[in-house]
Amino acid sequence: GPYVGSYGDFIVSVESDDGSKTEYLKLDQKNQNLFDAGVTGTFVVNSSVYLQNVKCVVIKTVNDDYWFMDKAIVIFEGKSTEFSNADHVGLSTDPTEGESELTLCV
C-alpha cells in the first residue's frame, strides 16, 4: 500500500521452540513515530516467560491503520534471532489493506 507508516497500536508475542510463549505485549512508540516509513524502531518489552530458543514472533494490530515491516529482530539474553517478512504482509484490521495478525518463524 502507499501508506507505510502507521499511528496504530501493535502488540507482540514471542514463542520458543519448546512451545512456551510470552503474553501479548504492546510495542510502545513513546511518541517517536517508530512506525514511519524508513524508520528502524527498537522496542523493549518485558515478560516473566523464559524462552529457551526463540522460534516465532507474532505481531497483531488492534486498528485499521496500515503498517508494513520488512523484518523483526528479537534479542533475548544476548542472542539475536532475525525474522523476515518475505511474503510482504502488511498489518491492518481492514482486510482490504492487510492482515490483522502476522506470524514469522525461523
CSV table of C-alpha atoms in Angstrom, one decimal:
chain,number,residue,atom,x,y,z
A,1,GLY,CA,0.0,0.0,0.0
A,2,PRO,CA,1.0,3.6,-0.4
A,3,TYR,CA,1.0,4.3,3.4
A,4,VAL,CA,3.9,2.5,5.0
A,5,GLY,CA,4.0,4.5,8.3
A,6,SER,CA,1.3,4.0,11.0
A,7,TYR,CA,-0.1,5.6,14.1
A,8,GLY,CA,-1.7,2.3,15.0
A,9,ASP,CA,-1.3,0.1,18.1
A,10,PHE,CA,0.6,-3.1,17.7
A,11,ILE,CA,1.1,-6.0,20.2
A,12,VAL,CA,3.7,-8.8,20.0
A,13,SER,CA,4.2,-12.3,21.4
A,14,VAL,CA,7.4,-14.3,21.2
A,15,GLU,CA,7.4,-18.1,21.1
A,16,SER,CA,10.2,-20.6,22.0
A,17,ASP,CA,10.9,-23.9,20.2
A,18,ASP,CA,9.6,-25.7,23.3
A,19,GLY,CA,6.1,-24.1,22.9
A,20,SER,CA,6.4,-21.6,25.7
A,21,LYS,CA,5.4,-18.0,24.7
A,22,THR,CA,5.1,-14.6,26.2
A,23,GLU,CA,1.8,-12.8,26.7
A,24,TYR,CA,1.0,-10.2,24.1
A,25,LEU,CA,3.0,-7.0,24.9
A,26,LYS,CA,2.4,-3.6,23.4
A,27,LEU,CA,5.0,-2.1,21.1
A,28,ASP,CA,5.2,1.4,22.6
A,29,GLN,CA,6.4,4.2,20.3
A,30,LYS,CA,6.9,6.6,23.2
A,31,ASN,CA,5.8,9.4,20.7
A,32,GLN,CA,8.8,8.8,18.4
A,33,ASN,CA,6.9,7.8,15.2
A,34,LEU,CA,8.7,4.5,15.2
A,35,PHE,CA,6.2,3.0,12.7
A,36,ASP,CA,7.0,5.6,10.0
A,37,ALA,CA,8.4,4.6,6.6
A,38,GLY,CA,12.2,4.1,6.6
A,39,VAL,CA,12.5,4.1,10.4
A,40,THR,CA,14.1,1.3,12.3
A,41,GLY,CA,12.2,1.0,15.5
A,42,THR,CA,13.6,-0.5,18.7
A,43,PHE,CA,11.1,-1.7,21.3
A,44,VAL,CA,11.9,-3.2,24.7
A,45,VAL,CA,9.2,-5.5,26.1
A,46,ASN,CA,9.4,-7.4,29.4
A,47,SER,CA,8.0,-10.7,30.2
A,48,SER,CA,8.4,-13.2,33.0
A,49,VAL,CA,8.4,-16.1,30.5
A,50,TYR,CA,11.7,-17.7,29.8
A,51,LEU,CA,12.4,-18.6,26.2
A,52,GLN,CA,14.9,-21.3,25.6
A,53,ASN,CA,15.3,-20.8,21.8
A,54,VAL,CA,13.3,-18.1,20.1
A,55,LYS,CA,11.3,-19.7,17.2
A,56,CYS,CA,8.4,-17.3,16.2
A,57,VAL,CA,7.2,-13.8,16.7
A,58,VAL,CA,3.5,-12.9,16.3
A,59,ILE,CA,2.6,-9.3,15.7
A,60,LYS,CA,-1.1,-8.2,15.9
A,61,THR,CA,-2.7,-4.9,15.1
A,62,VAL,CA,-5.7,-3.6,17.0
A,63,ASN,CA,-6.9,-1.0,14.5
A,64,ASP,CA,-7.1,-0.3,10.8
A,65,ASP,CA,-4.0,2.0,10.4
A,66,TYR,CA,-1.9,0.0,7.9
A,67,TRP,CA,1.7,-0.8,8.7
A,68,PHE,CA,4.4,-2.8,6.8
A,69,MET,CA,7.6,-4.0,8.3
A,70,ASP,CA,10.3,-5.9,6.4
A,71,LYS,CA,11.9,-7.7,9.3
A,72,ALA,CA,11.8,-8.2,13.0
A,73,ILE,CA,14.8,-9.0,15.3
A,74,VAL,CA,14.3,-10.5,18.7
A,75,ILE,CA,17.2,-10.2,21.1
A,76,PHE,CA,16.8,-12.4,24.2
A,77,GLU,CA,19.7,-12.9,26.7
A,78,GLY,CA,22.2,-11.6,24.1
A,79,LYS,CA,21.1,-14.0,21.3
A,80,SER,CA,19.7,-12.3,18.2
A,81,THR,CA,17.0,-14.0,16.1
A,82,GLU,CA,16.0,-12.4,12.8
A,83,PHE,CA,12.6,-12.9,11.2
A,84,SER,CA,12.0,-11.8,7.6
A,85,ASN,CA,8.6,-10.7,6.3
A,86,ALA,CA,9.4,-12.5,3.0
A,87,ASP,CA,5.7,-12.5,1.9
A,88,HIS,CA,5.5,-8.7,2.3
A,89,VAL,CA,2.4,-9.0,4.5
A,90,GLY,CA,1.1,-5.6,5.8
A,91,LEU,CA,-0.9,-5.3,9.1
A,92,SER,CA,-4.3,-3.8,9.3
A,93,THR,CA,-7.7,-4.8,10.7
A,94,ASP,CA,-9.1,-3.6,7.4
A,95,PRO,CA,-9.0,-6.8,5.2
A,96,THR,CA,-8.7,-4.8,2.0
A,97,GLU,CA,-5.3,-3.4,3.3
A,98,GLY,CA,-3.7,-6.3,5.1
A,99,GLU,CA,-3.8,-9.0,7.8
A,100,SER,CA,-4.7,-8.3,11.5
A,101,GLU,CA,-2.0,-10.9,12.6
A,102,LEU,CA,1.4,-11.8,11.2
A,103,THR,CA,3.4,-14.8,12.4
A,104,LEU,CA,7.0,-15.1,11.4
A,105,CYS,CA,9.1,-18.1,12.3
A,106,VAL,CA,12.7,-19.3,11.7
